[in-house]
PDB file of C-alpha atoms in Angstrom:
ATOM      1  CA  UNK A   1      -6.215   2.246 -15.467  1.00  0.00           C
ATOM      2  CA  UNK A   2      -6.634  -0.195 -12.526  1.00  0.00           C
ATOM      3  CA  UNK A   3     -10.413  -0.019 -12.102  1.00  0.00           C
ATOM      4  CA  UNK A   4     -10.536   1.974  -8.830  1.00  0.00           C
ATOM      5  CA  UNK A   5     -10.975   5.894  -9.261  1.00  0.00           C
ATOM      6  CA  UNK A   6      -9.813   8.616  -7.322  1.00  0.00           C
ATOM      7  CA  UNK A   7     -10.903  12.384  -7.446  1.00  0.00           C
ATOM      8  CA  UNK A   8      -9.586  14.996  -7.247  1.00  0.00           C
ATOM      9  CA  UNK A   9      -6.325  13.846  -8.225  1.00  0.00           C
ATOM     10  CA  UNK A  10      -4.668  17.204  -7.019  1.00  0.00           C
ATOM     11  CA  UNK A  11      -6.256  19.407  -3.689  1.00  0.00           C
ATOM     12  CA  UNK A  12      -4.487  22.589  -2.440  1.00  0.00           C
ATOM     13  CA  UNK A  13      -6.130  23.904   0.586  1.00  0.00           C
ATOM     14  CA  UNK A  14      -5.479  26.353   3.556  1.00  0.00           C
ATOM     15  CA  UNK A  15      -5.339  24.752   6.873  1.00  0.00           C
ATOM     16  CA  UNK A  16      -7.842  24.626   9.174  1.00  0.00           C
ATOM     17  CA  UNK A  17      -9.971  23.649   6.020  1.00  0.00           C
ATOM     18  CA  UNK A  18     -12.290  20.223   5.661  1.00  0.00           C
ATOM     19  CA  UNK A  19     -12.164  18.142   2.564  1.00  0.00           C
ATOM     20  CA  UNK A  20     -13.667  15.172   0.823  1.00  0.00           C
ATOM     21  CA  UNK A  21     -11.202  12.776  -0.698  1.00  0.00           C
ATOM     22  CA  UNK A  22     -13.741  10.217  -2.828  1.00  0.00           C
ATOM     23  CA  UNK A  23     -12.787   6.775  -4.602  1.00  0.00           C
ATOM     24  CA  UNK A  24     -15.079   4.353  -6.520  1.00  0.00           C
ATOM     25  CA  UNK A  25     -13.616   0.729  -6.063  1.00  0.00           C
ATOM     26  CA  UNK A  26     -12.903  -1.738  -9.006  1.00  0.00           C
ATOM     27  CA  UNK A  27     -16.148  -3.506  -9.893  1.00  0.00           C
ATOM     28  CA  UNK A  28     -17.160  -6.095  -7.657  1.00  0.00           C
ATOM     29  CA  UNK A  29     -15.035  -5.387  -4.905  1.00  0.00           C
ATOM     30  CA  UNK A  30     -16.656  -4.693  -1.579  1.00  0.00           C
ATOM     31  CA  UNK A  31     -13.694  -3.950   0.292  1.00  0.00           C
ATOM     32  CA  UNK A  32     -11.840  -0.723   0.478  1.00  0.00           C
ATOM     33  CA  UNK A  33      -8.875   0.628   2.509  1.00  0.00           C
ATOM     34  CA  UNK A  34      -7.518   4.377   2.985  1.00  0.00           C
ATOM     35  CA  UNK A  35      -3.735   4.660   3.191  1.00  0.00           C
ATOM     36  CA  UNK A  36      -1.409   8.216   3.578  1.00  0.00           C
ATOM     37  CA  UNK A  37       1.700   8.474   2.186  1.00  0.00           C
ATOM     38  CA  UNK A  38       3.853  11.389   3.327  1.00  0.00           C
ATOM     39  CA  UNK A  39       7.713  11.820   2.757  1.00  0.00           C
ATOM     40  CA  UNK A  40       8.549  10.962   6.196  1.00  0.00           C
ATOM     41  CA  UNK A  41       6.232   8.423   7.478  1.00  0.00           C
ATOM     42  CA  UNK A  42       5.923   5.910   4.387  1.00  0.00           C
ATOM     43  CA  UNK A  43       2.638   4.000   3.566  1.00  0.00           C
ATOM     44  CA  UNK A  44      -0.009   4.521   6.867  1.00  0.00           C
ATOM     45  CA  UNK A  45      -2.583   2.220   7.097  1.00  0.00           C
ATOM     46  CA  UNK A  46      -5.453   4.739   7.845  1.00  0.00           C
ATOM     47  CA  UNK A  47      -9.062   2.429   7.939  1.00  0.00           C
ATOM     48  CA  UNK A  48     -10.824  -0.297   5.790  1.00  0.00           C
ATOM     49  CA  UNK A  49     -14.263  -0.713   4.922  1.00  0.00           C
ATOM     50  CA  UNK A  50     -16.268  -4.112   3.756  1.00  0.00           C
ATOM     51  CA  UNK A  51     -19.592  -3.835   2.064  1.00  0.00           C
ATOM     52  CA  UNK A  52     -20.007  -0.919   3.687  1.00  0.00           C
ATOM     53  CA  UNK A  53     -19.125  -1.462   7.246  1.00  0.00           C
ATOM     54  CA  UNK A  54     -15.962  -0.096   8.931  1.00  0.00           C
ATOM     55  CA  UNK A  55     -13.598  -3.328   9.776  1.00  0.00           C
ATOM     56  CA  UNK A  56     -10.284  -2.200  10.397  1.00  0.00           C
ATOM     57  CA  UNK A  57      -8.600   0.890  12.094  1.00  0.00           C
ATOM     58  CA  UNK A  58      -5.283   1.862  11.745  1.00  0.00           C
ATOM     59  CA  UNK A  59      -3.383   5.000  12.504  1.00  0.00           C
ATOM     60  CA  UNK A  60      -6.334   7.307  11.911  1.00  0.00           C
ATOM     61  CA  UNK A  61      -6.522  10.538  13.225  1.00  0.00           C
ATOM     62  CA  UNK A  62      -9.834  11.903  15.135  1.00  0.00           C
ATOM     63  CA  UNK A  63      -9.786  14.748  13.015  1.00  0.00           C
ATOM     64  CA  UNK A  64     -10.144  12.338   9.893  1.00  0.00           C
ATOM     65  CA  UNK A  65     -13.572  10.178   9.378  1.00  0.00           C
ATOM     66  CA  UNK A  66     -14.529   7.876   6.337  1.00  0.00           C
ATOM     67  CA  UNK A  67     -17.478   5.904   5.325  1.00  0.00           C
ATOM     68  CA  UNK A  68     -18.415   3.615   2.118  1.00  0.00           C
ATOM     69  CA  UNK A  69     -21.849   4.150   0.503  1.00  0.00           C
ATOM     70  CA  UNK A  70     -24.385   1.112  -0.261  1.00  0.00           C
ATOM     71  CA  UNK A  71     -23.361   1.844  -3.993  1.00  0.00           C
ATOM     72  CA  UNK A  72     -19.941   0.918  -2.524  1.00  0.00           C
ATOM     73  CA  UNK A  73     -17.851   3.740  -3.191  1.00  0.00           C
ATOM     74  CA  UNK A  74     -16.051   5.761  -0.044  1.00  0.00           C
ATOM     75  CA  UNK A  75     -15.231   8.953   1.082  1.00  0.00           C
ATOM     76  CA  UNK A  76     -12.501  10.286   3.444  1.00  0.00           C
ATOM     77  CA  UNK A  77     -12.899  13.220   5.313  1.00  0.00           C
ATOM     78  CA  UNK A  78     -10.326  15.414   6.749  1.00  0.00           C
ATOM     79  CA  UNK A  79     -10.948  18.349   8.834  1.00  0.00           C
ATOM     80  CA  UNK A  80      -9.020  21.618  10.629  1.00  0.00           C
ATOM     81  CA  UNK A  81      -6.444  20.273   8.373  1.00  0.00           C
ATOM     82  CA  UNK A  82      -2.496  21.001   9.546  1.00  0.00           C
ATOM     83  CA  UNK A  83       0.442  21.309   7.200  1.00  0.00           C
ATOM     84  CA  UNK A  84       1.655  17.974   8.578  1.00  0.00           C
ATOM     85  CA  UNK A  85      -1.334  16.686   6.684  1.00  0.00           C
ATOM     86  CA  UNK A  86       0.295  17.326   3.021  1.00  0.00           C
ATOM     87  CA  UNK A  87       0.296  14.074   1.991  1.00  0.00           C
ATOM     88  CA  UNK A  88      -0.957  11.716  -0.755  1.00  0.00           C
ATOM     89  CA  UNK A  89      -3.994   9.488   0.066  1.00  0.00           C
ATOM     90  CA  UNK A  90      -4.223   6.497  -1.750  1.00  0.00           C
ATOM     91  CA  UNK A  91      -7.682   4.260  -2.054  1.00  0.00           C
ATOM     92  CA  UNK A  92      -7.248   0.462  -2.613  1.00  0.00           C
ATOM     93  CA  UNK A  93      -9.975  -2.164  -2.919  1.00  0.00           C
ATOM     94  CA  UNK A  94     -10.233  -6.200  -2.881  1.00  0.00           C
ATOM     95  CA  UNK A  95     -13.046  -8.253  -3.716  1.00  0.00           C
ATOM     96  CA  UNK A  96     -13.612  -9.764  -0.073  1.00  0.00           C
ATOM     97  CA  UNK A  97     -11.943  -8.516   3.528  1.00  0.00           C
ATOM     98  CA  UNK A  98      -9.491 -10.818   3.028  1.00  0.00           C
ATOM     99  CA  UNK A  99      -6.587 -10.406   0.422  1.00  0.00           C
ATOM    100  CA  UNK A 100      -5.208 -13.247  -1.257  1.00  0.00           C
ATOM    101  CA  UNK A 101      -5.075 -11.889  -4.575  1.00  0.00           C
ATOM    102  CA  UNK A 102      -3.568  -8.353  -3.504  1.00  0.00           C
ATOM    103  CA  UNK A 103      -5.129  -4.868  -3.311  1.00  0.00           C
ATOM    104  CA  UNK A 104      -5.730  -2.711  -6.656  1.00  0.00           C
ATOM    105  CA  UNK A 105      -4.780   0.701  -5.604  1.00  0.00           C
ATOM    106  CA  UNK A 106      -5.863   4.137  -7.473  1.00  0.00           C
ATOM    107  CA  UNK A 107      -3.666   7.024  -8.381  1.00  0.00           C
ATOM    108  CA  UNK A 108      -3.795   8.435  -5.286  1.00  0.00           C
ATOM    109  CA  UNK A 109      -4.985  12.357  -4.303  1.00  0.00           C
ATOM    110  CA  UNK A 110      -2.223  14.587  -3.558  1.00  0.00           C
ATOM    111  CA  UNK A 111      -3.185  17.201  -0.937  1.00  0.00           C
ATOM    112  CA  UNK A 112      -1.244  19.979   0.045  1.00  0.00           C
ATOM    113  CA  UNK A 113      -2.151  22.314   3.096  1.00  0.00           C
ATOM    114  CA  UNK A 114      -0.809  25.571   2.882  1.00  0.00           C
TER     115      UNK A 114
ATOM    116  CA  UNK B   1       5.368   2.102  13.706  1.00  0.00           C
ATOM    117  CA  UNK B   2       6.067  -0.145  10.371  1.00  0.00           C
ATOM    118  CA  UNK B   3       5.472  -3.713  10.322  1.00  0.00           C
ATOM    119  CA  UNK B   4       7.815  -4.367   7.779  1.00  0.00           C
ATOM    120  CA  UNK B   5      10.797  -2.884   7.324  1.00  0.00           C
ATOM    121  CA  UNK B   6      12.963  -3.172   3.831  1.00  0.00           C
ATOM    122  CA  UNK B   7      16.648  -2.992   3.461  1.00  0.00           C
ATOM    123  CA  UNK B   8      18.347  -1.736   1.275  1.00  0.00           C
ATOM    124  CA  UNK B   9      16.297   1.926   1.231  1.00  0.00           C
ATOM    125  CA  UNK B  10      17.501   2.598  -1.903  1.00  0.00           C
ATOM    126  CA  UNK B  11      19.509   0.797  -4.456  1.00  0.00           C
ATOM    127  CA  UNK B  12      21.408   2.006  -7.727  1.00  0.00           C
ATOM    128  CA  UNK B  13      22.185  -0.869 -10.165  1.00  0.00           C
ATOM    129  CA  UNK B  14      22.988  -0.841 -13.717  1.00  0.00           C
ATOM    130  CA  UNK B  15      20.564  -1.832 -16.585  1.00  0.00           C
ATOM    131  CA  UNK B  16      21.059  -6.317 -16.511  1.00  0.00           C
ATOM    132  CA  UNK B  17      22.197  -6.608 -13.211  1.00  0.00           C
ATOM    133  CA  UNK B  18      19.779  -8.477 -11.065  1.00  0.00           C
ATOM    134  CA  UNK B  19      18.217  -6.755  -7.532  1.00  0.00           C
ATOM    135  CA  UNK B  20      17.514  -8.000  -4.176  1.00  0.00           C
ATOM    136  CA  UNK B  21      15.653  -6.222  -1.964  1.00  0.00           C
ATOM    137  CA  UNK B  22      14.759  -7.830   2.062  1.00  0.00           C
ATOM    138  CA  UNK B  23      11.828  -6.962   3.921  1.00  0.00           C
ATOM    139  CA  UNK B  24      11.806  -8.017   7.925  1.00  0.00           C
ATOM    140  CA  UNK B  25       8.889  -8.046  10.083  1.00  0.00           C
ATOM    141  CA  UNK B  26       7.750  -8.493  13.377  1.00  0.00           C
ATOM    142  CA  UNK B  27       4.550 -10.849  13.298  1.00  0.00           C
ATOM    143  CA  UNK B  28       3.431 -13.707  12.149  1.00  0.00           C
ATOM    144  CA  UNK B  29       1.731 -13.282   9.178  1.00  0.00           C
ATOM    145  CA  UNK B  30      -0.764 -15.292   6.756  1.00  0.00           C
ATOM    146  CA  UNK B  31       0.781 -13.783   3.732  1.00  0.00           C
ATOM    147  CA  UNK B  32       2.821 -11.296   2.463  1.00  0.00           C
ATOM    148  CA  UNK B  33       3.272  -8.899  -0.885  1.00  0.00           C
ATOM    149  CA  UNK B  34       5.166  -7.296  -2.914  1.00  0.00           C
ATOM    150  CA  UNK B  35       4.300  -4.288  -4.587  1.00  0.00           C
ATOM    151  CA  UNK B  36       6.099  -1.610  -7.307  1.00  0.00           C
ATOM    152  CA  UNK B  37       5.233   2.261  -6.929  1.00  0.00           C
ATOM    153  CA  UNK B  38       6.750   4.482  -9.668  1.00  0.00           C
ATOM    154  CA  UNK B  39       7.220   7.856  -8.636  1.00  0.00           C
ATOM    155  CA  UNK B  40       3.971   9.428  -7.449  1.00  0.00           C
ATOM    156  CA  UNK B  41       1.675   6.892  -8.858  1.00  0.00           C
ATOM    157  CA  UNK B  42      -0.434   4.161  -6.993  1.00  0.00           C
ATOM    158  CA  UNK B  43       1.077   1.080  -6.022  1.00  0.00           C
ATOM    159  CA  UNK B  44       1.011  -2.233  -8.232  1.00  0.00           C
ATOM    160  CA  UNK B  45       0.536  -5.400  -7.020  1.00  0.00           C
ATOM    161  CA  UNK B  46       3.441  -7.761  -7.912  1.00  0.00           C
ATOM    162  CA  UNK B  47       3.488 -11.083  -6.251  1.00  0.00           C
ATOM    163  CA  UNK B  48       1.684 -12.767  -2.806  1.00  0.00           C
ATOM    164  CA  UNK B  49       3.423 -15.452  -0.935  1.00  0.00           C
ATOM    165  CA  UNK B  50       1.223 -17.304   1.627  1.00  0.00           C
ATOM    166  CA  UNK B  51       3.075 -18.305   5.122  1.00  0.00           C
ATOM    167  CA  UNK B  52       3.530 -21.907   3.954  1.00  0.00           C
ATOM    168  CA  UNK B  53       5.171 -21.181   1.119  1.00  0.00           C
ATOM    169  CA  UNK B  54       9.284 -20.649   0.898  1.00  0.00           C
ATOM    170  CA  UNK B  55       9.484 -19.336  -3.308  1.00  0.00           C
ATOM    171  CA  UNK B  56       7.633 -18.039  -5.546  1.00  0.00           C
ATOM    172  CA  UNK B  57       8.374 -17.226  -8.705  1.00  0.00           C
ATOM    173  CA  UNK B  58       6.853 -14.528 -11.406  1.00  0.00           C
ATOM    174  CA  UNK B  59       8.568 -13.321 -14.571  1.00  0.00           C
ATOM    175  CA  UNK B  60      11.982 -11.849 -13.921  1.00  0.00           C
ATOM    176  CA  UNK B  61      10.743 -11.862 -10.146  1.00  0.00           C
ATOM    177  CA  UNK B  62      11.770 -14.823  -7.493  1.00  0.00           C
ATOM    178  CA  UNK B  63       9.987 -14.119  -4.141  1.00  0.00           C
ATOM    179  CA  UNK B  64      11.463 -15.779  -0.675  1.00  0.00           C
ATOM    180  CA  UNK B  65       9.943 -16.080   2.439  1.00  0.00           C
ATOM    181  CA  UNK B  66      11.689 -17.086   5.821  1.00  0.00           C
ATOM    182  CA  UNK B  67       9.025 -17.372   8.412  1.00  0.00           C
ATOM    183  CA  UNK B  68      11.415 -18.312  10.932  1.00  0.00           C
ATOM    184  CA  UNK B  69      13.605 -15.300  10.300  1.00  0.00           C
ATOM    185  CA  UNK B  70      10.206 -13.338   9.394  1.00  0.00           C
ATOM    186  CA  UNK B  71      11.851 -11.967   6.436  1.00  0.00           C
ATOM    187  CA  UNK B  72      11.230 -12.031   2.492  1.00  0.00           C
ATOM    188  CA  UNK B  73      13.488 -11.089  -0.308  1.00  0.00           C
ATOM    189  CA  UNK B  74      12.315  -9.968  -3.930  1.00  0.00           C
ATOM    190  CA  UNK B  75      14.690 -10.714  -6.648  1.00  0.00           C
ATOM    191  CA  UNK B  76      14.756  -9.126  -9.851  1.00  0.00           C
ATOM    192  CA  UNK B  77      16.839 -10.746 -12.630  1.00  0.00           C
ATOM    193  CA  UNK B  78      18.051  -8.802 -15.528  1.00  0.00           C
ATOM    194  CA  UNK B  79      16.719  -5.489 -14.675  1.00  0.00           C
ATOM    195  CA  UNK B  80      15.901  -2.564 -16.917  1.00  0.00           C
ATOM    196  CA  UNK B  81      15.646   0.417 -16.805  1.00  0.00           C
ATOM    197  CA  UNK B  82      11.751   0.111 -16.301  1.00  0.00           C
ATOM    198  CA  UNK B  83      11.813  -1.101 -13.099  1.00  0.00           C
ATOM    199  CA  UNK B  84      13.043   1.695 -11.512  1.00  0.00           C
ATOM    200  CA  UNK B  85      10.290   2.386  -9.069  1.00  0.00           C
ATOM    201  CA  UNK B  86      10.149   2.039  -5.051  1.00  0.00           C
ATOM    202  CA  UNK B  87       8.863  -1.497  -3.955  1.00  0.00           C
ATOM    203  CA  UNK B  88       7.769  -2.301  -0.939  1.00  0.00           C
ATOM    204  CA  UNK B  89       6.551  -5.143   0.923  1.00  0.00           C
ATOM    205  CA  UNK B  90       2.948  -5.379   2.841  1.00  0.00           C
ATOM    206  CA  UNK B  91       1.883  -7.656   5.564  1.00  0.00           C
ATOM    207  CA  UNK B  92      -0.952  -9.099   6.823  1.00  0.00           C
ATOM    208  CA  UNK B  93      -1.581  -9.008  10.475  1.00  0.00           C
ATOM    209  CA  UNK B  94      -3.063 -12.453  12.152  1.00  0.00           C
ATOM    210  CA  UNK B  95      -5.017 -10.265  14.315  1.00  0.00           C
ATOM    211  CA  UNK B  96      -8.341 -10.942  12.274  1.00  0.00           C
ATOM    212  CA  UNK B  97      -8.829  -7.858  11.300  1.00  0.00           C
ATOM    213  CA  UNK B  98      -6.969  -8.417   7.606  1.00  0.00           C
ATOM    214  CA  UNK B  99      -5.580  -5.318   6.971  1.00  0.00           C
ATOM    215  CA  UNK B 100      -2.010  -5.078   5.190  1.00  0.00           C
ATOM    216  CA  UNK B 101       0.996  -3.129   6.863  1.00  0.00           C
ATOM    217  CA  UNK B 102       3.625  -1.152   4.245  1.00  0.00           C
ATOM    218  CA  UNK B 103       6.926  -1.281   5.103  1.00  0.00           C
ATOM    219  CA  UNK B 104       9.099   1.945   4.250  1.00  0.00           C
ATOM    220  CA  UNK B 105      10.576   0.679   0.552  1.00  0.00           C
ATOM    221  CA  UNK B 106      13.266   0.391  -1.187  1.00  0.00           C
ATOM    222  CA  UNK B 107      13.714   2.942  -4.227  1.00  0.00           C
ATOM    223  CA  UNK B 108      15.549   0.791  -6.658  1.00  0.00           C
ATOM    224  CA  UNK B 109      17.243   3.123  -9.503  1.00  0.00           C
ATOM    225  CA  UNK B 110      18.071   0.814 -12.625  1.00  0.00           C
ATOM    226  CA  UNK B 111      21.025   2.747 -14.904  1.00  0.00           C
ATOM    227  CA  UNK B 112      20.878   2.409 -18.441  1.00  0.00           C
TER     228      UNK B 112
END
């Protein structure tokens, strides 16, 4: 177990559905990062969050939204969900915005949009 | 598109042979890691090498880092069979806004 939780670990849904992807970060760290890893595209930096404000964007689509809650944990939305969006969504947190000592990443949700 | 890019993709070796993997990238960077996936599980942290650093060492694992080729290699000596997994290297933008880029791996298969 690496501290930060992930639920659910498993999501089938139709597309054109919304869901809530949720992950509690390790204790103590403030910052948390979204990342999508599909078959063809690798690991996508999607958006970061530190102490509860949004501090980095990466490849994020406008269809997707996330926020982290004062008791620090975070949500990712995703909405009209596409096939193409079958991927797994991995949470990772560090204890400050910057890195030195690496991220701790959870299990990861695997969604699949059928 | 990837920041860091590793070479080989994938890698068959048998069990006490050692493994090199190479990441490139385009940036400067502050730092850069290395991290293990096994299949369909969360990534692990492995080892960090800061910019002004050239080895690092961890274990069975020696880390390089060129800056002036902006490349890394991970070395694993005497593999087993355990470390077959995908690894992949992240890096950190200088932009200031400290988030880490994935390159696309390398799956490493280690034959018992």
């Amino acid at each position: 177990d690496s501290g930060v939780t992930q639920t659910p670990k498993h999501l089938i849904t139709a597309t054109g559905q919304r869901v809530t992807l949720r992950c509690s970060p390790r204790s103590g760290d403030l910052s948390v990062y979204w990342y999508q890893q599909s078959l063809d595209q690798g690991l996508q930096f999607l958006i970061q969050y530190y102490n509860g404000e949004e501090r980095a964007k990466g490849n994020i689509l406008e269809r997707f939204s996330a926020q982290q809650f004062p008791d620090l944990h975070s949500e990712l939305n995703l909405s009209s969900l596409e096939l193409g969006d079958s991927a797994l969504y991995f949470c990772a947190s560090s204890a400050t915005s910057r890195t030195p000592g690496g991220y701790t990443f959870g299990s990861g949700t695997r969604l699949t949009v059928v | 598109s990837q920041q860091g890019e590793e070479d080989p993709q994938a890698l068959s070796i048998q069990e006490g042979e050692n493994a090199t993997m190479n990441c490139s990238y385009k940036t400067s960077i502050n730092n850069l890691q290395w991290y293990r996936q096994n299949s369909g599980r969360g990534l692990v942290h492995l080892i960090l090498i800061r910019s002004n650093e050239r080895e690092k060492h961890s274990g069975r694992l020696r880390v390089t880092l060129d800056t002036s080729k902006k490349s890394s290699s991970l070395l694993i000596t005497a593999s087993r069979a355990a470390d077959t997994a995908s690894y992949f290297c992240a890096t950190d933008v200088t932009s200031g806004t400290y988030k880490y880029i994935f390159g696309t791996g390398t799956r490493l298969k280690v034959l018992a």
